[in-house]
CSV table of C-alpha atoms in Angstrom, one decimal:
chain,number,residue,atom,x,y,z
A,1,MET,CA,-20.0,18.0,28.8
A,2,LYS,CA,-19.2,16.5,25.6
A,3,TYR,CA,-15.4,15.9,24.4
A,4,GLY,CA,-14.2,16.5,21.1
A,5,LEU,CA,-11.1,15.4,18.7
A,6,VAL,CA,-9.9,17.7,16.3
A,7,LEU,CA,-7.5,16.4,13.3
A,8,GLU,CA,-5.7,18.5,11.0
A,9,GLY,CA,-4.5,17.3,7.6
A,10,GLY,CA,-1.3,17.5,5.9
A,11,GLY,CA,-1.1,14.5,3.5
A,12,MET,CA,1.5,11.7,4.7
A,13,ARG,CA,2.2,14.1,7.5
A,14,GLY,CA,-1.2,12.5,8.7
A,15,LEU,CA,0.8,9.4,9.7
A,16,PHE,CA,2.1,11.1,12.9
A,17,THR,CA,-1.5,11.8,13.6
A,18,ALA,CA,-2.8,8.0,13.1
A,19,GLY,CA,0.3,6.9,15.3
A,20,ILE,CA,-1.3,9.1,18.3
A,21,LEU,CA,-4.7,7.7,17.4
A,22,ASP,CA,-3.5,4.1,17.5
A,23,ALA,CA,-1.8,4.8,21.1
A,24,TRP,CA,-5.3,6.3,22.5
A,25,MET,CA,-7.2,3.4,21.0
A,26,GLU,CA,-4.8,0.8,22.4
A,27,ALA,CA,-5.3,2.5,25.8
A,28,GLY,CA,-9.2,2.6,25.7
A,29,ILE,CA,-9.6,6.3,25.4
A,30,PRO,CA,-13.1,7.4,24.4
A,31,PHE,CA,-14.3,10.7,22.6
A,32,ASP,CA,-17.9,11.9,21.9
A,33,GLY,CA,-16.9,13.2,18.5
A,34,LEU,CA,-14.1,13.6,15.9
A,35,VAL,CA,-13.9,16.1,13.1
A,36,GLY,CA,-11.2,15.6,10.7
A,37,VAL,CA,-9.8,17.4,7.7
A,38,SER,CA,-8.1,15.7,4.6
A,39,ALA,CA,-5.7,13.1,6.0
A,40,GLY,CA,-7.3,13.6,9.1
A,41,ALA,CA,-10.5,12.4,7.9
A,42,CYS,CA,-9.1,9.6,5.8
A,43,PHE,CA,-7.2,8.6,8.8
A,44,GLY,CA,-9.4,9.7,11.8
A,45,CYS,CA,-12.4,7.7,10.4
A,46,ASN,CA,-10.3,4.5,11.7
A,47,TYR,CA,-11.0,5.7,15.4
A,48,LYS,CA,-14.7,5.1,14.7
A,49,SER,CA,-14.3,1.6,13.5
A,50,ARG,CA,-11.9,0.6,16.3
A,51,GLN,CA,-8.9,-0.4,13.8
A,52,PRO,CA,-5.7,0.6,15.0
A,53,GLY,CA,-2.8,-0.3,13.1
A,54,ARG,CA,-4.6,-0.4,9.9
A,55,VAL,CA,-3.5,3.1,8.3
A,56,ILE,CA,0.1,2.2,8.7
A,57,ARG,CA,-0.6,-1.1,7.6
A,58,TYR,CA,-2.1,0.1,4.4
A,59,ASN,CA,0.2,2.9,3.6
A,60,LYS,CA,3.3,0.7,3.6
A,61,ARG,CA,1.9,-2.0,1.7
A,62,PHE,CA,0.8,0.6,-1.2
A,63,ALA,CA,3.4,3.2,-0.8
A,64,LYS,CA,5.5,2.1,-4.1
A,65,ASP,CA,1.9,1.1,-6.0
A,66,SER,CA,1.3,3.3,-8.5
A,67,ARG,CA,-2.2,2.5,-8.1
A,68,TYR,CA,-2.4,4.2,-5.0
A,69,CYS,CA,-0.6,7.4,-5.4
A,70,SER,CA,1.4,8.2,-8.3
A,71,TRP,CA,1.9,10.8,-11.4
A,72,THR,CA,0.9,7.6,-13.4
A,73,SER,CA,-2.5,8.1,-11.4
A,74,LEU,CA,-2.8,11.9,-12.0
A,75,LEU,CA,-2.3,11.9,-15.8
A,76,ARG,CA,-4.6,8.4,-16.1
A,77,THR,CA,-7.2,9.3,-13.7
A,78,GLY,CA,-7.0,13.0,-12.9
A,79,ASP,CA,-6.2,12.1,-9.3
A,80,ILE,CA,-2.7,11.7,-7.8
A,81,PHE,CA,-4.2,9.7,-5.0
A,82,ASN,CA,-6.4,7.2,-7.2
A,83,ALA,CA,-10.0,7.5,-6.2
A,84,ASP,CA,-11.4,4.2,-7.0
A,85,PHE,CA,-8.3,2.4,-5.6
A,86,CYS,CA,-8.0,4.5,-2.4
A,87,TYR,CA,-11.8,5.0,-1.3
A,88,ARG,CA,-13.4,1.8,-2.9
A,89,GLU,CA,-10.8,-1.0,-3.6
A,90,ILE,CA,-8.9,-0.9,-0.4
A,91,PRO,CA,-11.5,-0.2,2.3
A,92,SER,CA,-13.7,-2.7,0.7
A,93,THR,CA,-11.3,-5.7,-0.5
A,94,LEU,CA,-7.7,-5.0,0.0
A,95,ASP,CA,-7.6,-4.0,3.6
A,96,PRO,CA,-11.3,-4.0,4.7
A,97,PHE,CA,-12.7,-1.0,6.7
A,98,ASP,CA,-15.1,-2.0,9.7
A,99,ALA,CA,-18.0,-0.4,8.3
A,100,LYS,CA,-20.5,-2.2,10.9
A,101,THR,CA,-18.3,-1.2,13.9
A,102,PHE,CA,-18.0,2.1,12.4
A,103,GLU,CA,-21.9,2.3,12.3
A,104,ALA,CA,-22.5,1.0,15.8
A,105,HIS,CA,-19.9,3.2,17.6
A,106,PRO,CA,-21.4,5.8,19.2
A,107,MET,CA,-18.6,8.6,18.6
A,108,GLU,CA,-19.9,11.0,16.0
A,109,PHE,CA,-17.6,11.5,13.0
A,110,HIS,CA,-17.7,14.8,11.1
A,111,ILE,CA,-15.6,16.0,8.2
A,112,ALA,CA,-14.9,19.4,6.6
A,113,ALA,CA,-14.5,20.0,2.8
A,114,THR,CA,-14.4,23.3,0.8
A,115,ASP,CA,-17.3,24.1,-1.8
A,116,CYS,CA,-15.5,25.1,-5.3
A,117,ALA,CA,-18.3,27.5,-5.7
A,118,THR,CA,-17.9,29.5,-2.6
A,119,GLY,CA,-14.4,28.6,-1.4
A,120,LYS,CA,-16.4,28.5,1.9
A,121,ALA,CA,-16.0,25.2,4.5
A,122,VAL,CA,-19.0,22.6,4.7
A,123,TYR,CA,-19.1,20.1,7.2
A,124,ARG,CA,-21.1,17.0,7.3
A,125,ARG,CA,-21.4,14.3,9.8
A,126,LEU,CA,-21.2,11.0,8.7
A,127,ASP,CA,-23.1,8.2,10.4
A,128,LYS,CA,-23.0,5.5,7.7
A,129,ALA,CA,-19.8,4.2,6.0
A,130,ASP,CA,-21.6,3.9,2.4
A,131,GLU,CA,-20.3,5.1,-1.0
A,132,THR,CA,-21.7,8.7,0.0
A,133,ALA,CA,-19.9,8.7,3.1
A,134,PHE,CA,-16.4,7.8,1.2
A,135,LYS,CA,-16.9,10.7,-1.2
A,136,TRP,CA,-17.1,13.1,1.9
A,137,ILE,CA,-13.8,12.0,2.9
A,138,GLN,CA,-12.5,12.0,-0.6
A,139,ALA,CA,-13.5,15.5,-1.0
A,140,SER,CA,-12.3,16.3,2.2
A,141,ALA,CA,-8.5,15.1,1.2
A,142,SER,CA,-8.8,16.3,-2.7
A,143,MET,CA,-5.8,18.7,-3.0
A,144,PRO,CA,-6.3,21.4,-5.7
A,145,VAL,CA,-4.6,20.7,-8.9
A,146,VAL,CA,-3.7,17.2,-8.2
A,147,SER,CA,-7.1,16.1,-7.9
A,148,ARG,CA,-10.2,16.8,-9.4
A,149,PRO,CA,-13.3,18.4,-7.7
A,150,VAL,CA,-15.6,15.8,-6.3
A,151,ARG,CA,-19.4,15.9,-7.3
A,152,ILE,CA,-21.7,15.2,-4.6
A,153,ASP,CA,-25.2,15.7,-4.9
A,154,GLY,CA,-24.8,18.5,-7.6
A,155,GLY,CA,-21.9,20.2,-5.9
A,156,ASP,CA,-17.9,20.2,-6.4
A,157,TYR,CA,-15.8,19.9,-3.7
A,158,LEU,CA,-12.1,20.2,-2.7
A,159,ASP,CA,-9.9,19.9,0.2
A,160,GLY,CA,-11.1,21.0,3.5
A,161,GLY,CA,-7.7,22.8,4.5
A,162,LEU,CA,-8.4,25.2,1.8
A,163,SER,CA,-11.2,26.8,4.1
A,164,ASP,CA,-11.0,25.2,7.4
A,165,GLY,CA,-8.1,23.3,8.5
A,166,ILE,CA,-8.2,22.9,12.1
A,167,PRO,CA,-12.2,23.1,12.5
A,168,LEU,CA,-11.9,23.6,16.7
A,169,GLY,CA,-14.7,26.8,16.3
A,170,TYR,CA,-17.0,24.1,14.5
A,171,PHE,CA,-16.9,21.6,16.9
A,172,GLU,CA,-17.0,24.3,19.7
A,173,SER,CA,-20.5,25.6,17.8
A,174,LEU,CA,-21.9,22.2,18.0
A,175,GLY,CA,-21.5,22.1,21.9
A,176,PHE,CA,-18.2,20.1,22.1
A,177,ALA,CA,-16.8,22.3,25.3
A,178,ARG,CA,-13.5,20.8,25.8
A,179,ASN,CA,-11.7,19.4,22.7
A,180,VAL,CA,-8.0,17.8,21.8
A,181,VAL,CA,-6.6,19.1,18.7
A,182,ILE,CA,-4.0,17.4,17.0
A,183,THR,CA,-2.2,19.3,14.4
A,184,THR,CA,0.8,18.1,11.9
A,185,ARG,CA,3.3,21.1,12.3
A,186,PRO,CA,5.3,21.9,15.2
A,187,HIS,CA,3.9,24.4,18.0
A,188,GLY,CA,4.9,28.1,16.7
A,189,TYR,CA,4.5,27.2,12.9
A,190,ARG,CA,3.1,29.7,10.8
A,191,LYS,CA,1.9,29.8,7.2
A,192,PHE,CA,3.2,32.6,4.9
A,193,PRO,CA,1.7,33.5,1.6
A,194,SER,CA,2.8,31.2,-1.2
A,195,ALA,CA,5.0,32.7,-4.0
A,196,LYS,CA,3.9,29.9,-6.4
A,197,MET,CA,0.4,31.1,-6.9
A,198,TRP,CA,0.8,32.3,-10.6
A,199,ILE,CA,1.5,28.5,-11.1
A,200,VAL,CA,-1.6,27.3,-9.8
A,201,LYS,CA,-3.7,29.9,-11.4
A,202,PRO,CA,-4.4,28.5,-14.8
A,203,TRP,CA,-5.2,25.0,-13.4
A,204,LEU,CA,-8.2,26.8,-11.5
A,205,ARG,CA,-9.6,29.1,-14.1
A,206,LYS,CA,-13.1,27.2,-13.4
A,207,TYR,CA,-12.7,27.6,-9.7
A,208,PRO,CA,-11.9,31.3,-9.1
A,209,ALA,CA,-13.4,30.8,-5.3
A,210,ILE,CA,-11.2,27.9,-4.8
A,211,TYR,CA,-7.9,30.1,-6.2
A,212,GLN,CA,-9.3,33.2,-3.9
A,213,ALA,CA,-9.3,30.5,-0.9
A,214,LEU,CA,-5.4,29.9,-1.6
A,215,THR,CA,-4.6,33.2,-1.5
A,216,THR,CA,-6.2,34.1,1.9
A,217,ARG,CA,-5.5,30.7,3.4
A,218,HIS,CA,-2.4,31.7,5.4
A,219,ARG,CA,-4.5,34.7,7.2
A,220,TRP,CA,-7.2,32.3,8.8
A,221,TYR,CA,-5.0,29.5,9.2
A,222,ASN,CA,-2.7,31.5,11.8
A,223,GLU,CA,-5.9,33.2,13.3
A,224,THR,CA,-6.8,29.4,13.9
A,225,LEU,CA,-3.4,28.9,15.6
A,226,ALA,CA,-3.5,31.7,17.8
A,227,TYR,CA,-7.2,30.8,18.7
A,228,ILE,CA,-6.0,27.5,19.7
A,229,ASP,CA,-3.3,28.8,21.9
A,230,LYS,CA,-6.2,31.0,23.8
A,231,ARG,CA,-8.4,28.1,24.4
A,232,VAL,CA,-5.5,25.6,25.7
A,233,ALA,CA,-4.5,28.5,28.3
A,234,ALA,CA,-8.0,28.7,28.8
A,235,GLY,CA,-8.3,24.8,29.9
A,236,ALA,CA,-10.7,24.4,27.3
A,237,ALA,CA,-8.4,22.7,24.6
A,238,PHE,CA,-5.3,20.1,25.0
A,239,LEU,CA,-3.0,20.3,22.1
A,240,VAL,CA,-0.9,17.5,20.5
A,241,CYS,CA,1.8,18.7,17.8
A,242,PRO,CA,4.8,17.5,16.9
A,243,PRO,CA,8.1,18.4,18.6
A,244,GLU,CA,9.7,19.5,15.6
A,245,THR,CA,9.1,19.4,11.6
A,246,LEU,CA,8.2,16.3,10.7
A,247,PRO,CA,10.4,14.5,8.2
A,248,ILE,CA,7.9,13.7,5.7
A,249,GLY,CA,6.2,15.7,2.8
A,250,ARG,CA,2.5,15.5,1.5
A,251,VAL,CA,3.4,12.4,-0.5
A,252,CYS,CA,5.7,10.0,0.4
A,253,HIS,CA,6.5,6.5,-1.1
A,254,ASP,CA,9.2,5.0,1.6
A,255,PRO,CA,7.6,2.7,3.8
A,256,ALA,CA,10.5,3.2,6.5
A,257,THR,CA,10.1,7.2,6.4
A,258,MET,CA,6.2,6.2,6.8
A,259,GLN,CA,7.0,3.7,9.8
A,260,ARG,CA,9.3,6.7,11.6
A,261,VAL,CA,6.6,9.3,11.4
A,262,TYR,CA,4.2,6.7,12.7
A,263,ASP,CA,6.4,5.8,15.4
A,264,ILE,CA,7.1,9.5,16.6
A,265,GLY,CA,3.1,10.0,16.8
A,266,HIS,CA,2.9,6.7,18.7
A,267,ASP,CA,5.3,7.4,21.2
A,268,LEU,CA,3.9,10.7,21.8
A,269,GLY,CA,0.4,9.9,22.2
A,270,ARG,CA,1.7,7.3,24.6
A,271,ALA,CA,3.6,9.8,26.7
A,272,HIS,CA,0.5,12.3,26.6
A,273,LEU,CA,-1.8,9.7,28.1
A,274,PRO,CA,-1.4,10.7,32.0
A,275,ALA,CA,-2.1,14.6,30.7
A,276,LEU,CA,-4.8,13.6,28.1
A,277,CYS,CA,-6.8,11.3,31.0
A,278,ALA,CA,-6.5,14.2,33.6
A,279,PHE,CA,-8.0,16.8,30.8
A,280,LEU,CA,-10.9,14.3,29.8
A,281,ASN,CA,-11.6,13.6,33.5
A,282,ARG,CA,-10.9,9.7,32.8
């Protein structure tokens, strides 16, 4: 039986997930595969490279650095999270990503992104920590309007959260029969239609399928949450979510707030260890 780990995004809410993952890495909890969306992809790749502490370290270090995440970056590059700085300079030089360990580790690593031409989810398994892999991770985390679509092999891609924000069904289709799901919203949260779609429509004139995905996202997202609850009740899924709304937004420049959210996740990850090990038959 294959055991999977499914990670939702949510921008800096993903630091909650990073705290959980670090607690489980420290405890030596193995999984057969991981699929991450947006921040879940950006931060989840460190589970395969076996680098606990790296996510909170570099986020706090560069929290106030305009090269990392800023309106200045958006104006200069078209990306609020500077693509070259985030996906090249940090992992290659400033806080090196352990590509060798990533590639040697047997756990599968998958990401979800959204095809700008169709508005549908696309999935990729990444076995190499090379330039293409970081392009796919960037695509998975590229929020519309404040990010440029990422061009890969002739296609344009944006945030996976637009089309499949919690890809439990995808992992089950690959044969992962028992899955641990980490969300960054409290249990019982439901998404509603946005009243501000008129604001983003002019920005997405070139990508009508992305605009359409944004208008319908609340429906499939809420259906996914209901499906997760059914799989939990059936004993096929193990859900971990914040006990209440996290005190952080998609963007944050305060290291203390980042640490607080990370600590909430780390403490919860440790508290869930006995039940998690029982679910994983460890």
